[in-house]
XYZ file of C-alpha atoms in Angstrom:
651
model
C -41.675 -19.125 18.327
C -43.862 -17.190 15.890
C -40.901 -15.983 13.884
C -39.618 -19.557 13.514
C -43.048 -20.667 12.290
C -43.094 -17.857 9.716
C -39.627 -18.751 8.486
C -40.550 -22.446 8.239
C -43.703 -21.470 6.336
C -41.579 -19.364 3.993
C -39.179 -22.261 3.469
C -41.999 -24.670 2.650
C -43.562 -22.192 0.194
C -40.287 -21.430 -1.582
C -38.401 -24.730 -1.437
C -39.390 -26.003 -4.887
C -36.115 -27.016 -6.527
C -34.156 -26.534 -3.310
C -32.028 -29.611 -4.117
C -30.721 -27.708 -7.161
C -29.247 -24.897 -5.050
C -26.003 -23.792 -6.680
C -24.847 -20.515 -5.105
C -24.308 -19.218 -1.613
C -27.384 -17.002 -2.049
C -29.623 -19.964 -2.877
C -32.133 -21.419 -0.454
C -30.207 -24.410 0.889
C -31.578 -27.888 1.568
C -31.615 -28.916 5.216
C -28.392 -30.518 6.455
C -26.288 -28.477 4.027
C -24.132 -25.399 4.209
C -21.726 -23.489 1.975
C -17.947 -23.572 1.948
C -15.176 -22.102 -0.172
C -13.149 -24.969 -1.636
C -9.569 -24.508 -2.813
C -8.844 -27.947 -4.322
C -10.927 -30.158 -6.621
C -10.030 -33.843 -7.076
C -11.425 -35.893 -9.962
C -11.958 -39.656 -9.481
C -13.349 -42.431 -11.619
C -16.230 -44.723 -10.646
C -13.854 -47.099 -8.814
C -12.250 -44.359 -6.789
C -9.060 -44.116 -8.826
C -7.340 -40.753 -8.922
C -7.512 -39.001 -12.304
C -6.586 -35.372 -11.801
C -6.673 -32.437 -9.418
C -6.606 -28.673 -9.663
C -6.567 -25.583 -7.500
C -9.768 -23.567 -7.698
C -10.175 -19.957 -8.608
C -12.112 -17.794 -6.160
C -15.031 -17.399 -8.573
C -15.455 -21.174 -8.729
C -14.877 -21.898 -5.043
C -18.402 -21.847 -3.572
C -19.448 -25.379 -2.739
C -22.643 -26.576 -1.071
C -21.669 -29.414 1.233
C -23.559 -31.801 3.510
C -22.990 -31.117 7.192
C -24.031 -32.361 10.601
C -24.887 -30.323 13.672
C -21.430 -31.004 15.087
C -19.487 -30.256 11.925
C -21.447 -27.078 11.185
C -20.721 -25.782 14.695
C -17.156 -26.970 15.167
C -14.478 -24.479 16.062
C -10.943 -25.865 16.198
C -11.754 -29.339 17.471
C -12.790 -32.517 15.657
C -16.109 -32.989 13.924
C -15.459 -33.588 10.218
C -18.038 -32.841 7.553
C -19.609 -35.997 6.091
C -18.124 -35.735 2.573
C -16.011 -32.683 1.743
C -13.596 -31.113 4.181
C -10.096 -29.787 4.793
C -7.006 -31.857 4.015
C -6.454 -32.676 7.673
C -9.765 -34.595 7.677
C -9.958 -36.162 4.211
C -6.282 -36.965 3.517
C -5.155 -40.225 5.116
C -1.479 -39.312 4.578
C -1.838 -35.839 6.112
C 0.072 -36.763 9.277
C 3.087 -37.848 7.213
C 3.394 -34.419 5.593
C 2.228 -32.222 8.478
C 3.725 -33.845 11.583
C 2.552 -32.658 14.976
C -0.820 -31.404 13.801
C -3.898 -33.270 14.958
C -5.918 -34.660 12.070
C -9.447 -36.006 11.894
C -9.110 -38.642 9.203
C -10.113 -41.618 11.333
C -13.422 -40.048 12.351
C -14.061 -38.830 8.796
C -13.395 -42.312 7.394
C -15.611 -43.935 10.012
C -18.542 -41.597 9.320
C -18.207 -41.976 5.544
C -18.012 -45.750 5.886
C -21.259 -45.777 7.911
C -22.994 -43.689 5.242
C -21.774 -46.055 2.495
C -22.932 -49.078 4.491
C -26.423 -47.642 4.950
C -29.363 -47.993 2.520
C -28.797 -44.321 1.638
C -25.449 -44.847 -0.073
C -24.629 -43.658 -3.576
C -22.038 -44.749 -6.202
C -20.292 -41.376 -6.019
C -19.950 -41.633 -2.250
C -18.565 -45.139 -2.464
C -16.003 -43.947 -5.035
C -14.864 -41.191 -2.659
C -14.558 -43.673 0.212
C -12.603 -46.084 -1.982
C -10.162 -43.324 -2.846
C -9.597 -41.889 0.630
C -8.948 -45.364 2.035
C -5.815 -45.512 -0.163
C -4.339 -42.649 1.898
C -2.485 -41.146 -1.082
C -4.235 -37.782 -1.391
C -1.304 -35.496 -0.453
C 1.075 -37.488 -2.666
C -1.379 -37.260 -5.571
C -1.766 -33.509 -5.131
C 2.010 -33.071 -5.044
C 2.396 -35.092 -8.231
C -0.256 -32.906 -9.899
C 1.637 -29.763 -8.755
C -1.281 -28.532 -6.696
C 0.684 -28.863 -3.457
C 4.460 -28.455 -3.094
C 6.893 -29.941 -0.611
C 9.457 -28.095 1.419
C 13.076 -29.183 1.827
C 12.107 -31.031 5.009
C 9.510 -33.071 3.118
C 6.457 -31.373 4.594
C 3.811 -29.365 2.729
C 5.239 -26.040 1.569
C 3.295 -23.327 3.439
C 4.858 -20.190 1.984
C 5.828 -19.594 -1.634
C 9.376 -18.318 -1.915
C 9.506 -17.809 -5.686
C 8.407 -14.798 -7.707
C 4.800 -13.600 -7.816
C 4.555 -14.488 -11.494
C 5.431 -18.103 -10.719
C 3.192 -18.346 -7.644
C 0.774 -21.301 -8.033
C -2.951 -20.628 -7.870
C -3.409 -22.384 -4.522
C -0.973 -20.014 -2.813
C -3.036 -17.078 -4.067
C -6.292 -18.501 -2.722
C -5.237 -19.565 0.775
C -2.634 -18.533 3.301
C -2.202 -22.117 4.563
C -2.141 -24.699 1.731
C -2.053 -27.534 4.302
C -5.538 -26.413 5.448
C -7.022 -26.253 1.948
C -10.629 -27.387 1.574
C -11.183 -30.300 -0.838
C -14.173 -31.279 -2.967
C -14.572 -34.255 -5.290
C -15.782 -35.002 -8.786
C -16.576 -38.608 -9.703
C -16.763 -39.521 -13.376
C -19.356 -42.245 -13.897
C -20.374 -42.968 -17.521
C -24.108 -43.071 -16.741
C -24.008 -39.708 -14.934
C -23.488 -36.632 -17.128
C -22.471 -34.335 -14.249
C -19.435 -35.441 -12.239
C -19.786 -32.747 -9.560
C -20.669 -34.659 -6.425
C -21.688 -31.524 -4.517
C -24.262 -30.675 -7.207
C -25.814 -34.129 -7.433
C -29.438 -33.903 -6.250
C -29.622 -37.602 -5.458
C -26.559 -37.395 -3.195
C -28.090 -34.456 -1.350
C -31.418 -36.190 -0.961
C -29.807 -39.395 0.301
C -27.658 -37.587 2.826
C -30.705 -35.819 4.291
C -32.533 -39.134 4.624
C -29.456 -40.836 6.084
C -28.788 -38.096 8.617
C -32.409 -37.877 9.767
C -32.417 -41.659 10.134
C -29.303 -41.673 12.316
C -30.250 -38.694 14.487
C -29.777 -39.510 18.170
C -31.837 -36.844 19.933
C -35.565 -37.530 19.693
C -38.290 -35.381 21.229
C -41.192 -33.003 20.631
C -40.942 -29.921 18.439
C -42.468 -26.836 20.088
C -42.932 -25.173 16.683
C -44.599 -27.880 14.632
C -46.092 -29.858 17.541
C -44.724 -33.107 16.122
C -43.589 -35.769 18.573
C -40.765 -38.306 18.317
C -38.838 -36.247 15.789
C -35.094 -35.487 15.656
C -34.496 -32.599 18.034
C -31.837 -29.981 17.402
C -29.393 -29.049 20.158
C -27.161 -26.745 18.156
C -28.437 -23.924 15.999
C -26.672 -23.307 12.688
C -24.556 -20.195 12.158
C -23.533 -18.210 9.056
C -26.822 -16.324 9.199
C -25.553 -12.879 8.155
C -22.573 -14.011 6.067
C -20.201 -16.935 5.561
C -18.022 -15.894 8.500
C -20.855 -15.342 10.974
C -20.573 -17.659 13.972
C -23.168 -15.916 16.140
C -26.173 -18.103 17.029
C -29.741 -16.926 17.222
C -30.733 -19.891 19.446
C -28.306 -21.124 22.062
C -28.469 -23.236 25.200
C -24.870 -24.270 25.791
C -24.326 -21.971 28.746
C -25.414 -24.399 31.478
C -23.136 -22.854 34.099
C -24.123 -19.223 33.673
C -27.471 -17.513 33.879
C -29.261 -19.363 31.074
C -31.325 -21.700 33.259
C -30.653 -20.377 36.742
C -33.750 -20.599 38.909
C -35.962 -21.930 36.147
C -34.667 -25.048 34.393
C -31.908 -27.590 34.786
C -31.593 -28.619 31.132
C -32.202 -27.021 27.710
C -35.025 -29.410 26.885
C -37.068 -28.087 29.822
C -36.987 -24.623 28.282
C -37.857 -25.483 24.692
C -37.231 -28.213 22.147
C -36.983 -27.535 18.457
C -36.896 -30.184 15.765
C -33.819 -30.378 13.575
C -36.001 -29.896 10.509
C -37.652 -26.728 11.871
C -34.306 -25.374 13.044
C -32.679 -25.968 9.668
C -35.601 -24.615 7.679
C -35.854 -21.432 9.729
C -32.119 -20.673 9.664
C -31.717 -21.531 5.971
C -34.739 -19.397 5.079
C -33.377 -16.505 7.129
C -29.945 -16.774 5.508
C -31.538 -16.808 2.078
C -33.760 -13.795 2.791
C -30.917 -11.734 4.235
C -28.669 -12.498 1.253
C -31.471 -11.690 -1.164
C -33.143 -8.624 0.283
C -31.706 -7.807 3.694
C -30.537 -4.357 4.709
C -27.092 -4.399 6.336
C -25.668 -1.756 8.612
C -22.448 -3.221 10.001
C -23.460 -6.166 12.187
C -27.077 -5.011 12.159
C -29.419 -6.697 9.667
C -33.028 -5.792 8.879
C -35.085 -7.939 6.562
C -38.724 -7.832 5.483
C -40.307 -10.703 3.619
C -43.518 -12.260 2.470
C -44.078 -15.920 3.277
C -44.687 -16.609 -0.428
C -41.638 -14.589 -1.471
C -43.716 -11.706 -2.771
C -41.742 -8.740 -4.175
C -41.510 -6.029 -1.507
C -40.633 -2.349 -1.406
C -37.345 -1.703 0.423
C -38.084 -0.955 4.056
C -34.839 0.882 4.803
C -34.374 2.711 1.511
C -35.250 6.235 0.436
C -37.993 7.077 -2.061
C -35.689 6.634 -5.065
C -35.115 3.025 -3.984
C -38.878 2.588 -3.904
C -39.416 3.484 -7.549
C -35.962 2.644 -8.904
C -37.524 0.119 -11.311
C -39.279 3.010 -13.022
C -36.086 5.017 -13.389
C -34.958 4.233 -16.895
C -33.617 7.776 -17.188
C -31.887 9.071 -14.020
C -32.470 12.686 -15.049
C -36.217 12.152 -14.737
C -36.154 12.471 -10.950
C -39.465 13.972 -9.799
C -39.170 17.382 -8.171
C -42.800 18.435 -8.189
C -45.602 17.281 -5.964
C -47.541 15.802 -8.899
C -44.596 13.841 -10.304
C -43.736 12.530 -6.863
C -47.317 11.401 -6.173
C -47.523 9.736 -9.584
C -44.310 7.762 -9.126
C -45.149 6.803 -5.555
C -48.616 5.552 -6.447
C -47.301 3.678 -9.460
C -44.632 1.971 -7.383
C -47.105 0.960 -4.671
C -49.634 -0.202 -7.261
C -46.994 -2.495 -8.714
C -46.459 -4.162 -5.359
C -50.157 -4.271 -4.430
C -50.836 -6.829 -7.166
C -49.309 -9.490 -4.899
C -49.529 -7.883 -1.473
C -53.082 -8.037 -0.180
C -55.041 -8.976 2.919
C -54.311 -12.665 2.449
C -50.518 -12.317 2.226
C -48.451 -12.553 5.379
C -45.518 -10.228 5.933
C -42.826 -10.116 8.581
C -40.135 -7.585 9.451
C -37.156 -8.692 11.516
C -34.154 -6.865 12.949
C -31.029 -8.750 14.081
C -27.926 -7.505 15.823
C -25.060 -8.746 17.953
C -22.893 -7.019 20.527
C -19.842 -9.158 19.864
C -19.388 -8.855 16.131
C -19.625 -12.200 14.360
C -19.279 -14.212 17.582
C -21.557 -15.055 20.491
C -25.298 -14.505 20.430
C -27.460 -12.939 17.759
C -30.292 -10.836 19.183
C -33.730 -10.416 17.710
C -34.096 -6.647 18.142
C -37.289 -6.079 16.159
C -40.087 -8.275 14.897
C -43.506 -7.472 13.448
C -46.084 -9.361 11.432
C -48.526 -7.608 9.122
C -50.769 -8.366 6.208
C -49.427 -7.371 2.811
C -51.944 -4.561 2.345
C -51.228 -3.102 5.790
C -47.497 -3.243 5.144
C -47.946 -1.297 1.918
C -50.078 1.300 3.691
C -47.362 1.853 6.286
C -44.670 2.221 3.627
C -46.854 4.594 1.619
C -47.590 6.687 4.721
C -43.905 6.979 5.600
C -42.867 8.106 2.126
C -45.786 10.502 1.842
C -45.538 12.172 5.233
C -41.742 12.293 5.464
C -41.274 13.890 2.063
C -39.084 16.901 1.426
C -37.347 18.610 -1.439
C -34.508 18.667 -2.201
C -32.837 15.556 -0.844
C -29.601 14.218 -2.288
C -28.141 10.799 -2.985
C -25.740 9.021 -5.275
C -27.264 7.369 -8.328
C -25.834 5.427 -11.263
C -26.620 6.946 -14.650
C -27.183 5.220 -17.993
C -23.439 5.153 -18.652
C -22.769 3.298 -15.411
C -21.218 6.301 -13.657
C -22.166 7.345 -10.121
C -23.298 10.914 -9.661
C -25.282 12.934 -7.142
C -28.898 13.684 -7.855
C -31.508 15.625 -5.954
C -35.023 14.362 -5.568
C -38.320 14.817 -3.780
C -39.158 12.037 -1.370
C -38.374 10.547 2.026
C -34.791 9.974 3.246
C -33.512 6.545 4.228
C -33.009 5.728 7.947
C -29.250 5.569 7.409
C -29.257 9.043 5.811
C -31.308 10.332 8.733
C -28.717 8.989 11.169
C -25.829 10.602 9.272
C -27.654 13.914 8.808
C -28.649 14.005 12.477
C -25.334 13.182 14.083
C -22.857 14.092 11.347
C -20.805 11.964 9.001
C -18.436 10.945 11.786
C -21.030 9.175 13.900
C -19.938 5.766 15.132
C -21.536 2.516 14.013
C -23.180 1.944 17.383
C -25.077 5.235 17.231
C -25.982 4.681 13.602
C -27.433 1.250 14.377
C -29.350 2.604 17.366
C -30.837 5.392 15.244
C -31.938 3.026 12.489
C -33.469 0.739 15.105
C -35.414 3.637 16.644
C -36.776 4.631 13.236
C -38.080 1.162 12.399
C -41.260 1.490 14.534
C -41.912 4.870 12.868
C -41.914 3.163 9.452
C -43.483 -0.202 10.256
C -45.860 0.787 13.085
C -46.514 4.385 12.104
C -45.193 5.591 15.491
C -44.340 9.300 15.945
C -40.758 10.349 15.322
C -38.685 10.670 18.503
C -38.485 14.349 19.393
C -34.803 14.203 20.271
C -34.030 13.064 16.717
C -35.985 15.987 15.285
C -34.280 18.455 17.596
C -30.801 16.998 16.987
C -31.244 17.087 13.211
C -32.427 20.716 13.328
C -29.408 21.706 15.425
C -27.096 19.903 13.021
C -28.699 21.707 10.070
C -28.132 25.043 11.832
C -24.363 24.642 11.630
C -23.444 25.147 7.953
C -20.116 26.642 8.971
C -19.038 23.215 10.261
C -19.817 21.279 7.086
C -19.052 21.079 3.409
C -21.757 22.627 1.252
C -23.094 19.293 -0.032
C -23.147 17.930 3.508
C -25.082 20.941 4.752
C -27.621 20.690 1.917
C -28.223 17.033 2.765
C -28.505 17.732 6.499
C -30.915 20.620 5.827
C -33.172 18.522 3.570
C -33.310 15.609 6.011
C -33.950 17.907 8.971
C -36.829 19.592 7.126
C -38.317 16.181 6.274
C -38.261 15.163 9.953
C -39.547 18.513 11.233
C -42.402 18.576 8.767
C -43.413 15.008 9.545
C -43.189 15.506 13.302
C -45.459 18.570 13.385
C -47.875 17.263 10.765
C -48.204 13.946 12.631
C -49.042 15.832 15.826
C -52.011 17.357 14.024
C -53.060 14.043 12.508
C -52.998 11.507 15.313
C -55.078 8.407 14.592
C -56.075 9.622 11.117
C -55.750 7.584 7.969
C -53.574 8.728 5.093
C -56.697 9.690 3.133
C -57.750 12.051 5.953
C -54.240 13.309 6.635
C -54.273 17.114 6.807
C -50.990 18.700 5.791
C -50.268 21.751 7.942
C -46.626 22.181 6.981
C -46.035 21.749 3.272
C -42.887 21.512 1.192
C -43.924 24.527 -0.890
C -43.556 28.073 0.437
C -46.606 29.159 2.422
C -46.973 32.936 2.104
C -49.870 33.004 4.582
C -47.976 31.203 7.358
C -47.656 33.485 10.395
C -45.574 31.198 12.618
C -42.828 33.360 14.104
C -40.010 30.844 13.558
C -41.141 30.203 9.995
C -41.045 33.944 9.217
C -37.594 34.337 10.731
C -36.437 31.448 8.549
C -37.719 33.212 5.454
C -35.949 36.378 6.568
C -32.641 34.517 6.797
C -33.162 33.025 3.332
C -33.689 36.525 1.900
C -30.460 37.716 3.542
C -28.533 34.810 2.064
C -29.958 35.308 -1.411
C -29.303 39.054 -1.479
C -25.664 38.565 -0.523
C -25.195 35.695 -2.994
C -26.755 37.714 -5.812
C -24.666 40.756 -5.050
C -21.489 38.677 -5.047
C -22.531 37.179 -8.368
C -23.084 40.604 -9.911
C -19.731 41.799 -8.572
C -17.937 38.845 -10.162
C -16.675 37.563 -6.811
C -16.160 33.895 -6.145
C -19.007 32.125 -4.368
C -18.429 31.823 -0.629
C -20.363 31.221 2.523
C -22.642 34.163 3.261
C -23.049 35.997 6.559
C -26.533 34.504 6.894
C -25.016 31.019 6.833
C -22.157 31.910 9.146
C -24.479 33.313 11.793
C -27.188 30.665 11.402
C -26.753 28.932 14.760
C -26.528 32.237 16.591
C -29.565 33.445 14.672
C -31.572 30.514 15.978
C -30.629 31.272 19.577
C -30.887 35.104 19.479
C -32.855 36.042 16.358
C -33.395 39.772 17.053
C -29.807 40.707 17.907
C -28.318 38.474 15.227
C -30.657 39.853 12.591
C -29.510 43.396 13.389
C -25.945 42.239 12.805
C -26.779 40.408 9.573
C -28.807 43.356 8.302
C -25.955 45.811 8.888
C -23.684 43.557 6.839
C -26.303 43.438 4.065
C -26.419 47.202 3.504
C -23.354 47.413 1.207
C -24.722 44.569 -0.910
C -28.197 46.130 -1.209
C -26.702 49.477 -2.196
C -25.581 47.907 -5.466
C -29.198 47.322 -6.484
C -30.718 50.657 -5.564
C -29.697 52.320 -8.788
C -31.809 49.731 -10.630
C -35.561 49.631 -11.111
C -38.031 48.101 -8.656
C -38.386 44.952 -10.811
C -34.693 44.185 -10.579
C -34.255 40.862 -8.778
C -32.147 42.313 -5.971
C -34.675 45.034 -5.259
C -37.553 42.563 -5.329
C -35.671 40.497 -2.762
C -35.229 43.544 -0.540
C -38.928 44.358 -0.836
C -39.858 40.768 0.038
C -37.502 40.829 2.999
C -39.055 44.063 4.274
C -42.563 42.632 3.994
C -41.551 39.634 6.124
C -39.937 41.994 8.620
C -43.139 44.046 8.774
C -45.172 40.886 9.417
C -42.895 39.960 12.314
C -42.914 43.401 13.875
C -46.659 43.933 13.486
C -47.375 40.572 15.158
C -44.948 41.298 17.984
C -42.813 38.312 17.037
C -39.572 40.202 16.515
C -38.097 39.297 19.914
C -35.039 37.555 21.281
C -36.837 34.327 22.079
C -35.000 31.405 20.478
C -36.495 29.904 17.312
C -38.147 26.526 16.954
C -37.115 23.941 14.315
C -39.813 25.231 11.928
C -37.561 28.165 11.064
C -35.689 25.690 8.837
C -38.920 24.999 6.914
C -39.337 28.709 6.170
C -35.654 29.002 5.273
C -35.564 26.058 2.858
C -38.993 26.757 1.333
C -37.998 30.350 0.570
C -34.764 29.142 -1.050
C -36.788 26.647 -3.099
C -39.006 29.528 -4.216
C -35.961 31.489 -5.389
C -34.782 28.450 -7.334
C -38.201 27.959 -8.929
C -38.310 31.627 -10.013
C -34.815 31.329 -11.458
C -35.734 28.223 -13.436
C -38.891 29.907 -14.729
C -36.956 32.980 -15.808
C -34.358 30.783 -17.491
C -37.058 28.902 -19.382
C -38.669 32.149 -20.549
C -35.330 33.465 -21.749
C -34.665 30.274 -23.679
C -38.113 30.447 -25.228
C -37.584 34.058 -26.177
C -34.216 33.276 -27.762
C -35.784 30.461 -29.709
C -38.588 32.708 -30.977
C -36.137 35.407 -32.055
C -34.048 32.819 -33.841
C -37.068 31.626 -35.819
């Protein structure tokens, strides 16, 4: 029940102006839900028909009052109190759609009871006065909103040209099931939109709470003799979501077997607490939830404090600072500066007194059935920030890649230093063709690593390193992304092993992003050796004017990991023709410097006795990528010097 209490607390803290909710992403008042309306009817204060129109999709969202039964109905009766489909609100529906069961009598009865209560409103009475005339379909036909077929029924399918197709036929497949909302023009009321009238909303809530039949004790608030909810609201993840997070309607299955005989013996929840918690959850998911198919993860502060994205990469964390997309940090100092600045921005409102919660939701049956709570944690704001900061600091690598929108609004790929997102980790670990189920499971397994600071699962680290050892099976961009993500996971895994139970301030970095020339780890050295082989071949091809292609080092990468000594002999033999092109040059020629560097790494391996056939560990990828980064840094430095020299000569 803790999560319900936190959601109710959030609702109470953020519900100022809730009666003015106007979009489907707004925090809704209790007893209300959202619907897409297709028809709008305008009435006067006495309930006389004035006009009607079909609604465009952009203007269709309507916040309507609802009851527990109407919000949870499927195909049976249970009309909404005020706005609903034609079959419920049109008294002449049966005359135009024979054979289809309507719900007008129940709708009329419920609306009449509301109008007869002390919670009535002039707009509601005008709507009741109109629907009692039972002329709605005829009025809509006369206004050319609905059309009749040759048999006299409502025309369901437009047979004319697309240019002549009325708006209603473009918005709904079944015009006879169109949803209707009302406007009532009363001179003393400037806004005729009944669904936006705050007084109507307030009066419906009071009326419905007054007429509630089930009374009991709320296990969340502790209040007694309050309206008790028996049906939890749906539409939590989106407008079509019918999965329920609380359910007790399975009284013949395993729900109560051996423990209870009725739902109330298990738990009772007040209607107010149920509505507040579900409406707050819907609002939070729409506003800041992370969606991965049916899976939803949302983090929030009970006072709606701004939060860093929990399932984003590092660019998402400091995206507010990115006025110029080209200014992506690629050095350790720039990365630390941006990270600290981003966290400092959030820390102004997230402190020891702020309450945070992280929730994961998923369902096994799509948008039907039950909605499971797969993850839930509560933290203070300052602790939450520490965990986010630790994740982005310890899981950093360079380069990582992602799509980013530039100043001209165009999407393009950028590379950056930082931590990958959980979704990118899943794709890089299992390939771009992984199914949604595996992707959701991977994201769910990574959540405790981010929120609780738990160690990375070893199988994820191993799987990502194996995936990054297969460049021959991927496009170049895909391999670069897989390699960067794998290095981020490998580095974090081994560094965390050396830093158990230490704070971020005391965190000792054993494996760094930068090339470590003093590292004697056998796998690391073999990785550097492979990077040299790749670079020498690439450089030789460049000098020869040949088109860029996959090198032998990349083609034999997986085999190199399994049998490094034998595979290296093979790769080295294939390198000899390429190296021969450099040997007529001086020792400072780039190709010859690469060969000298490669020989020094080989000497280090042989002198330490590491040049054996034992398979390599994942750290060989760190040596491989770090050495490639070093080549890139040298190239950029040389390019900058050349540009500076050209500039000086020009002056």
